[in-house]
Short mmCIF file of C-alpha atoms and ligand atoms in Angstrom, two decimals:
data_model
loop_
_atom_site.label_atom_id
_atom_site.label_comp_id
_atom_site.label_asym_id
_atom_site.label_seq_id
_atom_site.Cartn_x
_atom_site.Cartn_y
_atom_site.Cartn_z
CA UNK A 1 -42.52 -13.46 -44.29
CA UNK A 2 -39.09 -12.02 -43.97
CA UNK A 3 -35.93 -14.62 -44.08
CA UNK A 4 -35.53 -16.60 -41.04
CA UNK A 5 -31.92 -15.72 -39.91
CA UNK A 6 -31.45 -13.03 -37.46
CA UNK A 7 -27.95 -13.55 -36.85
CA UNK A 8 -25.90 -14.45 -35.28
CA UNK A 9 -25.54 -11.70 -33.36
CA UNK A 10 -25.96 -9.78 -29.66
CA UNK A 11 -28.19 -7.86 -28.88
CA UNK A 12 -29.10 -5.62 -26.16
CA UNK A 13 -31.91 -6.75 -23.62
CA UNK A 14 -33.46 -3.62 -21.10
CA UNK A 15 -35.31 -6.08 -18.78
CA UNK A 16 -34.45 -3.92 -14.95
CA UNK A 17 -31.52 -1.81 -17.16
CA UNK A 18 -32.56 2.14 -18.19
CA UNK A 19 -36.36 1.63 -16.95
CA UNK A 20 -37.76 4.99 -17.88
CA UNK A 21 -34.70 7.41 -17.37
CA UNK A 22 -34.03 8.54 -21.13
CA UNK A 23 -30.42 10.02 -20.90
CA UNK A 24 -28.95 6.52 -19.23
CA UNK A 25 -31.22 4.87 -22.13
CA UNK A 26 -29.48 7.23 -25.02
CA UNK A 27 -26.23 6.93 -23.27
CA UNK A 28 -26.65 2.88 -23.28
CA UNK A 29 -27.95 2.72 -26.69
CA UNK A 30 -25.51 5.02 -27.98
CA UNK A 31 -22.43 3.02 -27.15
CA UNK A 32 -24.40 -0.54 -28.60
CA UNK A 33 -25.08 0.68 -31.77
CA UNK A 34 -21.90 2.67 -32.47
CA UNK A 35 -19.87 -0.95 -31.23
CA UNK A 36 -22.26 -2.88 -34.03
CA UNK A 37 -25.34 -4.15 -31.71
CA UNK A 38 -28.24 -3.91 -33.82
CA UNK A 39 -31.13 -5.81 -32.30
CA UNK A 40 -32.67 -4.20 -29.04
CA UNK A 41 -35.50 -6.15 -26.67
CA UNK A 42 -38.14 -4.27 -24.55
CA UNK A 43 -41.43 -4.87 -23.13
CA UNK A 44 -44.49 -2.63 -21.55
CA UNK A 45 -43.39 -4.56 -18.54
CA UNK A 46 -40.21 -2.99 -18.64
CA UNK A 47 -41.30 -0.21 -16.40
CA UNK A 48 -41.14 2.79 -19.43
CA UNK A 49 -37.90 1.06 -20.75
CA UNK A 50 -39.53 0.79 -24.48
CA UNK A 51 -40.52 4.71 -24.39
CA UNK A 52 -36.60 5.85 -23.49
CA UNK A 53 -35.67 3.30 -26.08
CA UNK A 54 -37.68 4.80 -28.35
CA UNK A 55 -36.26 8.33 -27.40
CA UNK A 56 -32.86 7.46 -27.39
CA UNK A 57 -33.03 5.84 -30.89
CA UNK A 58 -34.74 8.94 -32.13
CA UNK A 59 -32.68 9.97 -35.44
CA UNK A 60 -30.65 6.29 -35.02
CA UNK A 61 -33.77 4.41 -35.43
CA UNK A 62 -32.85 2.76 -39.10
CA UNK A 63 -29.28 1.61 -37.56
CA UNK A 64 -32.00 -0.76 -35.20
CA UNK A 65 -33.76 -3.80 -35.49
CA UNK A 66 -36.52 -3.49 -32.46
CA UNK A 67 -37.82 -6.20 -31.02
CA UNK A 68 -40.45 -5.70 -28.40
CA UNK A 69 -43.59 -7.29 -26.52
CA UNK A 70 -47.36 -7.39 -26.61
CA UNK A 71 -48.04 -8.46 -22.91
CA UNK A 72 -52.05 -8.74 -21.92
CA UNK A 73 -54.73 -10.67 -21.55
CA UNK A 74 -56.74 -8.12 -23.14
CA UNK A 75 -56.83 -7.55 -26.64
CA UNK A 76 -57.69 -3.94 -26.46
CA UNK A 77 -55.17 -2.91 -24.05
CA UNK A 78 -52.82 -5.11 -26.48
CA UNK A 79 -53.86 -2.88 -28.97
CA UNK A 80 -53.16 -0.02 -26.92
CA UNK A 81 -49.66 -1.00 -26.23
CA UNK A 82 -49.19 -1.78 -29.93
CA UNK A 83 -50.26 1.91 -30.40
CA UNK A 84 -47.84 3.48 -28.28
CA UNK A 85 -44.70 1.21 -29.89
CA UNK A 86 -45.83 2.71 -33.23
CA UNK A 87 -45.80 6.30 -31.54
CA UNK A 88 -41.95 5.37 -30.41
CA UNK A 89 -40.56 3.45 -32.73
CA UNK A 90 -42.25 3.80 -35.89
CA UNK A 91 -42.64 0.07 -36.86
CA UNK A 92 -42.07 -2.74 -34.57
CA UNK A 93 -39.42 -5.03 -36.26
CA UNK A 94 -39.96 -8.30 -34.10
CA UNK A 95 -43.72 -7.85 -32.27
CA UNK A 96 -43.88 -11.10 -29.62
CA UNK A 97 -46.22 -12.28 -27.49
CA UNK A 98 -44.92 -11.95 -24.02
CA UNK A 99 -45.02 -15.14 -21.72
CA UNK A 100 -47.39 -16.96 -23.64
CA UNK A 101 -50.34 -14.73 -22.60
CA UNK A 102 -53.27 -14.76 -24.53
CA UNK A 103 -51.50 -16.31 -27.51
CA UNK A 104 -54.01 -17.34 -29.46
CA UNK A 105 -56.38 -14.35 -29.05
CA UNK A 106 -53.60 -11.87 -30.26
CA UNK A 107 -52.60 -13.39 -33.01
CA UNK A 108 -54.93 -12.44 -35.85
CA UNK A 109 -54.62 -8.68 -35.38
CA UNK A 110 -50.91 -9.11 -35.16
CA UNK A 111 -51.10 -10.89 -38.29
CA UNK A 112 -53.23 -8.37 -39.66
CA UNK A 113 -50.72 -5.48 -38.97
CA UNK A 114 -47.75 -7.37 -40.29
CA UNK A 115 -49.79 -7.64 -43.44
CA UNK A 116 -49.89 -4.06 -43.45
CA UNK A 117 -46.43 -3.36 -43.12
CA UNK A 118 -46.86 -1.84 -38.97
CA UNK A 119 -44.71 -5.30 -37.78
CA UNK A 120 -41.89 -7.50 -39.44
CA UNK A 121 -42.04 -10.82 -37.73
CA UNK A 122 -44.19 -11.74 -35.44
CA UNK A 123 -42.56 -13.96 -32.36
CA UNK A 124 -43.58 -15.73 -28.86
CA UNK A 125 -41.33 -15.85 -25.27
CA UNK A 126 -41.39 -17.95 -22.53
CA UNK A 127 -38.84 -17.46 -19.39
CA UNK A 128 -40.22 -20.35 -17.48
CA UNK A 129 -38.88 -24.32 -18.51
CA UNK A 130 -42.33 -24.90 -17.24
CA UNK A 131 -44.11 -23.65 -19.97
CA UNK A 132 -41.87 -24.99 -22.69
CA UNK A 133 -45.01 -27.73 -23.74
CA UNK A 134 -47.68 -25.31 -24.51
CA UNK A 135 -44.34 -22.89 -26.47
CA UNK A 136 -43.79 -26.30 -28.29
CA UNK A 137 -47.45 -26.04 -29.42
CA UNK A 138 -47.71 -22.68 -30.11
CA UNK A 139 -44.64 -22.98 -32.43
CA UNK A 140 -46.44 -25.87 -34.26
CA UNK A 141 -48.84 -23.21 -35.13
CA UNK A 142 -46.51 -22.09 -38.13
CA UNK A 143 -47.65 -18.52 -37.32
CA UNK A 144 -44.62 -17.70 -34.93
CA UNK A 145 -41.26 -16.65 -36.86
CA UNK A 146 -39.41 -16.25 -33.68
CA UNK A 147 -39.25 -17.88 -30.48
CA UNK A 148 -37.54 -15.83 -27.26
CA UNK A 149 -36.11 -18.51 -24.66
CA UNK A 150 -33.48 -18.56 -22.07
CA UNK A 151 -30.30 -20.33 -22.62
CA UNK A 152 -26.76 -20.24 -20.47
CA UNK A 153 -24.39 -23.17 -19.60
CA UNK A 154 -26.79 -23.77 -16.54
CA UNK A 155 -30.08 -23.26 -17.99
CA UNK A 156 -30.31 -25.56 -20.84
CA UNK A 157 -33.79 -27.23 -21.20
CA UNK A 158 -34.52 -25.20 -24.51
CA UNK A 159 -31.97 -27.75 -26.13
CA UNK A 160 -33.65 -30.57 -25.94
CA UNK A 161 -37.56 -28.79 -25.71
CA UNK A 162 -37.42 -26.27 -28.43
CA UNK A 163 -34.61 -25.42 -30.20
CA UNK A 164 -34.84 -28.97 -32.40
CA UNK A 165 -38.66 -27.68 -33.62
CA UNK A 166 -37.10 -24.46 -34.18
CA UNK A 167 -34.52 -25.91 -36.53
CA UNK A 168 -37.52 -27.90 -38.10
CA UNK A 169 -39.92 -25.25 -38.61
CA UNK A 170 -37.59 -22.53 -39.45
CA UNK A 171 -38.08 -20.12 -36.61
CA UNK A 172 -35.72 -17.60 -35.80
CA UNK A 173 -34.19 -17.94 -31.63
CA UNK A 174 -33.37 -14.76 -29.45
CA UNK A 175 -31.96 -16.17 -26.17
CA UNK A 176 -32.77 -14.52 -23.34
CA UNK A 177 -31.13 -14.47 -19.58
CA UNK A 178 -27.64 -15.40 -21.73
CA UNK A 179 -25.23 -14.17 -18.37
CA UNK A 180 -27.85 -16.15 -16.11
CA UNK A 181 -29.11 -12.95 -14.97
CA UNK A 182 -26.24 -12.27 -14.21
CA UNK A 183 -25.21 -14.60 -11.32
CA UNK A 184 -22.78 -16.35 -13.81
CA UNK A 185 -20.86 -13.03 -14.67
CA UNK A 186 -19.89 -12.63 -10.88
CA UNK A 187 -17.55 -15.85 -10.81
CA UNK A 188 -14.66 -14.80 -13.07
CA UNK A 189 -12.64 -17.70 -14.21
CA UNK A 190 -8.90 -16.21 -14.28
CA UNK A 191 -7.34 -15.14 -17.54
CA UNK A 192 -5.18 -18.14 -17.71
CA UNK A 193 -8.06 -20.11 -17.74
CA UNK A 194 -9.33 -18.38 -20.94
CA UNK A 195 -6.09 -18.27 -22.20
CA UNK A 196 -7.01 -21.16 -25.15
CA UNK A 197 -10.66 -19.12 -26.01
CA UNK A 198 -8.21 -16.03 -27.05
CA UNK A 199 -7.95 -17.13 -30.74
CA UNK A 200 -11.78 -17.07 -30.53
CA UNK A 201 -11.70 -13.04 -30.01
CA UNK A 202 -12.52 -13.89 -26.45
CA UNK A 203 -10.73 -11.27 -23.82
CA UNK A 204 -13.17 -11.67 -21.12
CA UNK A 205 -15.35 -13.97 -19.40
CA UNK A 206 -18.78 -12.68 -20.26
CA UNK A 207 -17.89 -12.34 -24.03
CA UNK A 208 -17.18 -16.44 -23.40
CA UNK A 209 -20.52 -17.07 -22.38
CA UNK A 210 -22.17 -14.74 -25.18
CA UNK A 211 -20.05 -17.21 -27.37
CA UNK A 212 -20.73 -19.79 -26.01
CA UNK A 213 -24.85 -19.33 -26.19
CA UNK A 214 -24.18 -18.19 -30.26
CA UNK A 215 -22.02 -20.96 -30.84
CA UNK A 216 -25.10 -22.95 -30.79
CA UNK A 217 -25.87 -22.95 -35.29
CA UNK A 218 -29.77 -23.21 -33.66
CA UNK A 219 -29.46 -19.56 -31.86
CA UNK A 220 -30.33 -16.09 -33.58
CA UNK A 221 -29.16 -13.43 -30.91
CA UNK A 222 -28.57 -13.48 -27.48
CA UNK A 223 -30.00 -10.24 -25.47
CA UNK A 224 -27.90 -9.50 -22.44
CA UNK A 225 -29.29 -7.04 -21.15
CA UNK A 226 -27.36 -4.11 -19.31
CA UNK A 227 -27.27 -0.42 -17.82
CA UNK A 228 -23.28 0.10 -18.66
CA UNK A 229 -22.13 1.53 -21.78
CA UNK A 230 -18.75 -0.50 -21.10
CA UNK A 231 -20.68 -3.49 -20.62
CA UNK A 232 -22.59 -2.98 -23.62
CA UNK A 233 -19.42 -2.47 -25.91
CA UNK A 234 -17.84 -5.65 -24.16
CA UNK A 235 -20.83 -7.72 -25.08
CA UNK A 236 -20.82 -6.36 -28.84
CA UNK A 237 -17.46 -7.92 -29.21
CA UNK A 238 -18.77 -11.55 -28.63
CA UNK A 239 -21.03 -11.30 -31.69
CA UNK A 240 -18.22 -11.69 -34.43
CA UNK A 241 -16.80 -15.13 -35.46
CA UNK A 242 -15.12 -17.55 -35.32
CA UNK A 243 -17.79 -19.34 -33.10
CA UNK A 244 -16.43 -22.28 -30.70
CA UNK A 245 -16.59 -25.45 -31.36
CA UNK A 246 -17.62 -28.37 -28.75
CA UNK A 247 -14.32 -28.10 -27.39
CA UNK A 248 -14.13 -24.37 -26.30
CA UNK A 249 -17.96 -24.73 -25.43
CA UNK A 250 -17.28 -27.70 -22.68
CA UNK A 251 -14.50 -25.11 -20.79
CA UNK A 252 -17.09 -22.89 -20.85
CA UNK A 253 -19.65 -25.30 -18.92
CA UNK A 254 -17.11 -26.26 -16.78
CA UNK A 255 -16.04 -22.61 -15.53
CA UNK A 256 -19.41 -21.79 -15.54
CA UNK A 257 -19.96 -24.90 -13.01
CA UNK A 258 -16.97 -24.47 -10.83
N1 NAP B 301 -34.95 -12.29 -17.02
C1 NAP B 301 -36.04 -12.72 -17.65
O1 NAP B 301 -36.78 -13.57 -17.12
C2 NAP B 301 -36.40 -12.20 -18.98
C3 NAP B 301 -37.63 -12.53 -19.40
C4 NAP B 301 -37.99 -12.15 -20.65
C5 NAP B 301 -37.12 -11.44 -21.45
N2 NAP B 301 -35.91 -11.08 -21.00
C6 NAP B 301 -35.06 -10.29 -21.92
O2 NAP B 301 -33.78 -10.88 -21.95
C7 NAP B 301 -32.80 -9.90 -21.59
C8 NAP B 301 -31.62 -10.55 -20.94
O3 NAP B 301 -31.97 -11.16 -19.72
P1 NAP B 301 -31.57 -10.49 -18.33
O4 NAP B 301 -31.25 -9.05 -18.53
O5 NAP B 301 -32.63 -10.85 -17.36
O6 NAP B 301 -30.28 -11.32 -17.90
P2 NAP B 301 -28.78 -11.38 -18.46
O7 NAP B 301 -28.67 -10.65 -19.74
O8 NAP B 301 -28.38 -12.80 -18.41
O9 NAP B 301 -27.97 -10.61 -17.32
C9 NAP B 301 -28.09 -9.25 -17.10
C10 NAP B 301 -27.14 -8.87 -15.99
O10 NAP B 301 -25.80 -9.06 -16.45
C11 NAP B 301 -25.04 -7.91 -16.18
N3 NAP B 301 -24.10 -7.71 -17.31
C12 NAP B 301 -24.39 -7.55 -18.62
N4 NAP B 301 -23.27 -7.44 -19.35
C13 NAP B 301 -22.23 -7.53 -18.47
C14 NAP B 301 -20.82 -7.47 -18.60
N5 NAP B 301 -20.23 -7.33 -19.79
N6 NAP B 301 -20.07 -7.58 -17.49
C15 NAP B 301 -20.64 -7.75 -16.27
N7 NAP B 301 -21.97 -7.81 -16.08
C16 NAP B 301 -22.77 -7.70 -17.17
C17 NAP B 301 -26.01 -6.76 -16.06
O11 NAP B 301 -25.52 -5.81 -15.15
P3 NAP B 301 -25.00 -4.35 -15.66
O12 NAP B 301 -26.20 -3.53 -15.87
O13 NAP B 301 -24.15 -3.90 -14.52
O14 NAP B 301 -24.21 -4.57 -16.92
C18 NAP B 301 -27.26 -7.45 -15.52
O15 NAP B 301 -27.22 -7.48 -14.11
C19 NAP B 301 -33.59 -8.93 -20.72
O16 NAP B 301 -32.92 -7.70 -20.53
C20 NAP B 301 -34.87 -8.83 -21.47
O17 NAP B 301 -34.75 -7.97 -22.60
C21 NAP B 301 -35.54 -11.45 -19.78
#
């Protein structure tokens, strides 16, 4: 098993962002990885976003840790989706079982292809609170080396339901859903009111709420995902220290709640 840190850092999600046109996926990519985002998150239910990923990686693929989804309750079809990662990227850095589904039943050929060398770690999501008892049991496992969960200043059940098992079993946390979809990047505190998260490398509101979910010592990466190359720098910026303390992370709540 390879070391349990992944960061922290940001990475780029591509949930509803370049779906399957390649040139807005190169031109996305492009600008994440030349402003230091290394980690990228896909899915086959990303309607063809993992095939323009793997495209626009192309000769940039070592610059990338990729970290995409196994999503079926069928183990061949798994399989099948596992074949066509390998065709497009190569290797599949972080292979997770999406949503939960068919957890149990995937696992042994997953484990069997990490053996040989086809996937790094092998990791489980969950978008839905709801589900958060049966990802607590799956984790308990010991078979899962990362755990994909969202986290924002208004979506915080993973604090209390998973990230503590994380912390005791070692497993590595990408946070999904980190700008609330979002919904929380459309009400812009003004710049006076960020004023004191400036010495924190903060200039603008969504890098405070990227900080804000890595400021968390439990968290890995947080994916937000996005179709602008602006965006996409912006976000990069948030993944550098100095994190925030309790202090800078309660302003954040509270503009995020105003
Ligand atoms: N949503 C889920 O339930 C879910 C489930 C499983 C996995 N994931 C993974 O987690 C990733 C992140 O979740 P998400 O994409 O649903 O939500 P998110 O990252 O919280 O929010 C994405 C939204 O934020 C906007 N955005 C990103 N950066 C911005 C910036 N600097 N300034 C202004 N707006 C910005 C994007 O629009 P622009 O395109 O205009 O930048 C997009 O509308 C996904 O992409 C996927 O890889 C998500």
């Amino acid at each position: 098993m390879e070391e349990r840190r992944l960061g922290p850092v940001v990475g780029l999600g591509t949930w509803d962002t370049v779906g399957d046109d390649a040139e807005l996926a190169r031109v996305v990519v492009g600008a994440a990885l030349d402003a230091g985002i290394q980690l990228v998150d896909s899915s086959p239910m990303y309607g063809g976003a993992e095939r323009s990923l793997g495209a626009a990686l192309d000769r940039r693929r070592a610059e990338a840790t990729v970290a995409t989804k196994i999503w079926s309750p069928s183990l061949e079809e798994g399989r099948m989706q596992f074949a066509r990662q390998v065709e497009w990227f190569g290797r599949v850095d972080v292979e997770q079982v999406h949503n939960l589904v068919a957890w149990q039943e995937h696992l042994s050929w997953l484990e069997a292809e990490r053996e040989a060398g086809q996937i790094g770690r092998i990791g489980v999501t969950h978008y839905d609170s709801a589900a958060f008892d049966e990802l607590g049991r799956a984790l308990q496992m010991r078979q899962f080396e990362t755990v994909q969960v969202p986290l924002n200043p208004v979506e915080r059940e993973c604090e209390e339901r998973i990230l503590p098992l994380t912390e005791e079993l070692g497993v590595a946390v990408i946070v999904m859903r980190p700008l609330g979809k979002g919904a929380l990047v459309h009400r812009r505190p003004s710049p006076e009111a960020l004023e004191s998260l400036r010495d924190f490398g903060v200039e603008t509101w969504p890098q405070a709420l990227l900080k804000w979910v890595l400021s968390d010592e439990r968290v890995d990466v947080a994916i937000p995902g996005t179709r602008d190359a602006e965006h996409a720098r912006e976000n990069a910026a948030a993944g550098e220290p100095p994190w925030f303390g309790p202090e800078e992370r309660r302003l954040v709540e509270r503009l995020a709640g105003d």
